[in-house]
XYZ file of C-alpha atoms in Angstrom:
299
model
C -28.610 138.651 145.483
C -26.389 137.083 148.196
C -23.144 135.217 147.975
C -23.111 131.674 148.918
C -20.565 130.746 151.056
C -20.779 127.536 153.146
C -18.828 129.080 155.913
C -21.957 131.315 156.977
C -23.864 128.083 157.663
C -24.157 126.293 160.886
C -24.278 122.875 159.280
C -23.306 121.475 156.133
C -24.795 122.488 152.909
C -24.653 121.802 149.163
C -24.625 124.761 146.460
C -26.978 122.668 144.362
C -29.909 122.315 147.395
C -30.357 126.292 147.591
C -32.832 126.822 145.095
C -35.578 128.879 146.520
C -39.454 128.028 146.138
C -41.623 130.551 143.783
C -44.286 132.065 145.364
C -47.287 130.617 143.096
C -46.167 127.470 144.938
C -47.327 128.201 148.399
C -50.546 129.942 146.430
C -51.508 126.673 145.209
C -51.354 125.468 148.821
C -53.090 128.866 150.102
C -57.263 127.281 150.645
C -55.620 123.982 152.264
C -53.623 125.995 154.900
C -56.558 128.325 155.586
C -58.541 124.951 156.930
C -55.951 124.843 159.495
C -55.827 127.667 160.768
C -56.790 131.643 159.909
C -53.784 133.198 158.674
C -53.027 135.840 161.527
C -53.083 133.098 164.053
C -50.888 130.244 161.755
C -47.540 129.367 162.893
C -45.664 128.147 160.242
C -42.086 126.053 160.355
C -39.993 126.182 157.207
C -36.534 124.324 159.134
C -34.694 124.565 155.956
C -32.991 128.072 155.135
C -31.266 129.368 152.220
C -31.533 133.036 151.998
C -34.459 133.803 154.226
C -36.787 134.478 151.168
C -39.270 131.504 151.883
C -40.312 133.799 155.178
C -40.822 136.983 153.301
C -43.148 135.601 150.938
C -45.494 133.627 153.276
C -45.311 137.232 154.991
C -46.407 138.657 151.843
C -49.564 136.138 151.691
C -50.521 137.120 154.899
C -48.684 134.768 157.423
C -47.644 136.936 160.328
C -45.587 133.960 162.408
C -43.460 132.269 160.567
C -40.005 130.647 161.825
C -37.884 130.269 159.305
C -33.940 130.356 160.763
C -30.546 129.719 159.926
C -30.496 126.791 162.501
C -29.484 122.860 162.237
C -32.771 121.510 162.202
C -31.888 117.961 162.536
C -29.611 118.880 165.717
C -32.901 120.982 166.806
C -34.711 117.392 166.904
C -32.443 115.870 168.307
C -32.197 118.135 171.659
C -35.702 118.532 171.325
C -35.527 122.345 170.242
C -37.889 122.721 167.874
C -39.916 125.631 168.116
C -43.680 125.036 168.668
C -45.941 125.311 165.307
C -49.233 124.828 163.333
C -47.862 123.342 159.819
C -44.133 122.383 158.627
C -44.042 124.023 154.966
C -40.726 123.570 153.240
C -38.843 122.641 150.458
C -35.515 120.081 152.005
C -32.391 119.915 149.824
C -32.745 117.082 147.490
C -29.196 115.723 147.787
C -28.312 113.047 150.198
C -30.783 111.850 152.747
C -32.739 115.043 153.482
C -36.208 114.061 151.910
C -36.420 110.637 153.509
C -35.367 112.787 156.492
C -38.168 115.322 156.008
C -40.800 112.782 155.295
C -40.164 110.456 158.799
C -40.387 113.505 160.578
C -42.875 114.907 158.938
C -45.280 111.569 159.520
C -44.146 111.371 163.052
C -45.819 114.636 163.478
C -48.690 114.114 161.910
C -49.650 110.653 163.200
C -47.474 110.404 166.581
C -49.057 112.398 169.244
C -49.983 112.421 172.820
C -53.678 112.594 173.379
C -54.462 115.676 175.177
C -50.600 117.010 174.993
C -49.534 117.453 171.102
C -51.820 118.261 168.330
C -51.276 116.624 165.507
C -49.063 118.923 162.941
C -49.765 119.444 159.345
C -47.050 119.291 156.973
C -46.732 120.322 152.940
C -43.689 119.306 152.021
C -42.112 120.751 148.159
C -40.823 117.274 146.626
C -39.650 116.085 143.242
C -42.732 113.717 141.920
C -40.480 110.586 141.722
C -40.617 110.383 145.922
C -44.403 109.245 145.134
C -43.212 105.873 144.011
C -39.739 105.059 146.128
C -40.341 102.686 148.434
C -38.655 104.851 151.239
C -41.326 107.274 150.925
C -44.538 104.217 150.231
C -43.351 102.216 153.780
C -43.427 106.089 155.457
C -46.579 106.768 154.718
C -48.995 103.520 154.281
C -50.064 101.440 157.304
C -49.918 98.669 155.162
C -48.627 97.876 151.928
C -50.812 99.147 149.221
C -52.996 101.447 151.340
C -53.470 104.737 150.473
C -54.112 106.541 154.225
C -56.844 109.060 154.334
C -54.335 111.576 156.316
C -52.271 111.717 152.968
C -52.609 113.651 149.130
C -50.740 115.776 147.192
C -51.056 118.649 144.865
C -50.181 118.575 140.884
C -49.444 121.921 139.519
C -50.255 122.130 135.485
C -47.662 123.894 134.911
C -43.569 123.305 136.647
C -42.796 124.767 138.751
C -39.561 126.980 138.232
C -37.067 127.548 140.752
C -34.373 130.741 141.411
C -30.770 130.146 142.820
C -29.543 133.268 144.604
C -27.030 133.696 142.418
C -28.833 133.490 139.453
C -27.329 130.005 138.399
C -28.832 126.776 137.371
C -31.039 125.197 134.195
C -34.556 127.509 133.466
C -36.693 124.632 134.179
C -36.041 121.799 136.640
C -35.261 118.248 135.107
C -38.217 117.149 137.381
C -41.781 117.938 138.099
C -42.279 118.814 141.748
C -45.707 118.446 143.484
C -46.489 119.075 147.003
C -46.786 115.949 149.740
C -49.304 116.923 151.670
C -50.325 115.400 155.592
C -53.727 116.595 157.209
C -55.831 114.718 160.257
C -58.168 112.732 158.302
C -60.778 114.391 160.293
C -59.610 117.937 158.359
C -59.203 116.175 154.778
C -62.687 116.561 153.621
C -63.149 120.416 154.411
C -59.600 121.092 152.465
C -61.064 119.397 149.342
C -64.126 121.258 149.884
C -61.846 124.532 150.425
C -59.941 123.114 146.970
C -62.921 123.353 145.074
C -64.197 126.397 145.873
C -60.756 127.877 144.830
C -60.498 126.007 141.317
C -63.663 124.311 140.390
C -65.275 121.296 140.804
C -62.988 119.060 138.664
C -59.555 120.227 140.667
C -60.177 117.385 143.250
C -59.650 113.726 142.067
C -59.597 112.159 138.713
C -63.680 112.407 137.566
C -64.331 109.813 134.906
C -64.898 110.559 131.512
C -63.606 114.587 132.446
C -60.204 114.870 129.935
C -57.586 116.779 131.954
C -57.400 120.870 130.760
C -53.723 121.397 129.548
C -54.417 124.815 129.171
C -55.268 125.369 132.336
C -52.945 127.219 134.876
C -54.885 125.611 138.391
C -53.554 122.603 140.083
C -54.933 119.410 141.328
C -55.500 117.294 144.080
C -55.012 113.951 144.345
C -55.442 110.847 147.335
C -54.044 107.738 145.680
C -50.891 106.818 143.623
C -53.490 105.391 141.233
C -54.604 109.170 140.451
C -50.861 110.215 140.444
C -49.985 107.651 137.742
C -53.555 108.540 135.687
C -52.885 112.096 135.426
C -49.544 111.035 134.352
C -47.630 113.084 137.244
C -44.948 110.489 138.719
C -42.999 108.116 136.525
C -44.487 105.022 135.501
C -41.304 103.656 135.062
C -38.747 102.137 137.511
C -35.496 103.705 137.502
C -32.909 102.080 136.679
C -28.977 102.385 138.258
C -26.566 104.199 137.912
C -24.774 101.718 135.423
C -27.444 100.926 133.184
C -28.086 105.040 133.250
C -24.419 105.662 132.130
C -24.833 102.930 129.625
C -28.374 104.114 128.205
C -26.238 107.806 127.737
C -23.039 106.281 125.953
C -25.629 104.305 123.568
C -27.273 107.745 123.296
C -24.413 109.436 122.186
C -23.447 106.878 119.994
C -26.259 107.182 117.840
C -26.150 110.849 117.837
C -23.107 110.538 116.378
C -23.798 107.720 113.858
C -26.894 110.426 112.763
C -24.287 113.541 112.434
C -21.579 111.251 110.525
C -23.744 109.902 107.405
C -22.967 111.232 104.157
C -19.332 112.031 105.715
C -16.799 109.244 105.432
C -14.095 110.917 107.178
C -16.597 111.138 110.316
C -18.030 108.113 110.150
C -15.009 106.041 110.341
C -13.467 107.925 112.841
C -17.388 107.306 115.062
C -16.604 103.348 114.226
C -13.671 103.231 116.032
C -14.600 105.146 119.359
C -17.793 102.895 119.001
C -15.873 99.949 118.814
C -16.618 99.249 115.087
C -12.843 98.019 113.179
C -10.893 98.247 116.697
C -7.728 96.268 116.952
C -7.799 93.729 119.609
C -5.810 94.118 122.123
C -3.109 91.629 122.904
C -3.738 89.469 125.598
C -1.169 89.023 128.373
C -1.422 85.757 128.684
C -0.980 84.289 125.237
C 1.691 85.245 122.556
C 0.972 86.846 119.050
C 0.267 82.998 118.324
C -2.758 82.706 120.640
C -0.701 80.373 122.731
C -0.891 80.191 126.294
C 2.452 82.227 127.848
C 1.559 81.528 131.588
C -1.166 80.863 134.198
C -3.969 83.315 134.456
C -3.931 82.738 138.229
């Protein structure tokens, strides 16, 4: 286990980002990557480091060449330094502006190449299942609004995935669902659903009409549209709302948690009226006198 200390990092970094990727992750992803390219010969770019464990792993699958530094990545792009690879796999830190980040690069990639000088480069990309519906993430990816580009799908495990801190710290499951964001030259899409198949069966791929989803099975899906995203039920259907409505949703929350805990119990209950607002004095105004009159101007 290794100490994190933000001095031994060439850029900034948050405690809360370094939680490292379990390996049935990048199993999941194992036939897709194959299509790309055979394992001894696949270069593989993980830009985002924590504590080096991503690289020993992918090592352990088979993946001989894989770059996976303690570098700045984004200062990397900028002096045009990155190293030359197959497929970006990586999990960004989720705090600040890292996935959007991640995801324009990521497209640029994929989609933004010089004929006969850069290959286009595939990317699977470890995201909380909310990015599937921000808009940041939607205008990134679609040509046009609505469209659901043939280059683009994403994998649903059955199961969440769990995460490890390196020092041990943190919740035992996520408060989101991850799924993998997955880019591929349409020309390559086909024979990865093909290769998906013949790892997990012929309903993995897609949602099949009239086929129930198996929640007691451990394989994962794959999926083209949002439309298949929302019918397996694996991004939130709901918009969020912001931060003030959140913190109000929680105080109302807790307010009726308390109501429940205080019946049958006098003492309790008046005591929850009052930080409720239930029997509070009103406060004096400054303005007017214990009469209600006026005392000066407001303004």
């Amino acid at each position: 286990m290794c100490a994190f200390q933000r001095s031994n990092f060439p850029y900034n970094v948050d405690y809360n980002d370094h939680f490292e990727t379990p390996i049935i992750a990048y199993e999941h992803i194992l036939p897709l990557m194959d299509v790309i390219q055979p394992r001894g010969n696949h270069i593989l770019y993980d830009p985002y480091f924590c504590n080096g464990r991503t690289k020993r792993i992918l090592n352990s699958l088979g993946f001989d060449n894989v770059i996976h530094e303690k570098r700045d990545f984004y200062r990397d792009v900028e002096e045009n330094r990155v190293p030359l690879y197959h497929t970006l796999v990586t999990n960004p830190p989720y705090s600040s502006n890292h996935k959007e980040r991640c995801i324009r690069y990521a497209i640029e990639k994929l989609r933004d190449t010089v004929k006969g000088k850069d290959e286009p480069k595939c990317f699977f990309i470890l995201m909380p299942n909310y990015v599937a519906v921000r808009n940041h993430f939607r205008s990134a990816v679609c040509c046009k609004e609505g469209d659901d580009p043939m280059d683009i799908f994403y994998v649903v495990p059955q199961i969440p995935y769990e995460y490890d801190h390196p020092e041990g710290t943190g919740k035992d499951l996520p408060p989101f669902s991850s799924i993998w964001y997955c880019g591929m030259p349409s020309s390559k899409v086909d024979a990865a659903k093909n290769a998906f198949r013949k790892a997990y069966g012929e309903n993995s791929v897609g949602i099949i009409e009239g086929v129930r989803r198996d929640v007691n099975s451990d394989f994962p899906r794959l999926l083209s549209t949002l439309q298949e995203l929302r019918v397996l039920g694996a991004v939130p259907t709901e918009k969020r709302k912001n931060l003030k409505q959140r913190l109000k949703a929680k105080r109302k929350h807790q307010q009726q948690q308390q109501l429940q805990i205080s019946k049958g119990n006098p003492q309790i209950a008046s005591a929850t009226k009052e930080s409720t607002g239930h029997n509070r004095k009103k406060k004096n105004s400054k303005y007017r006198d214990e009469t209600g009159q006026r005392k000066k101007k407001r303004f």
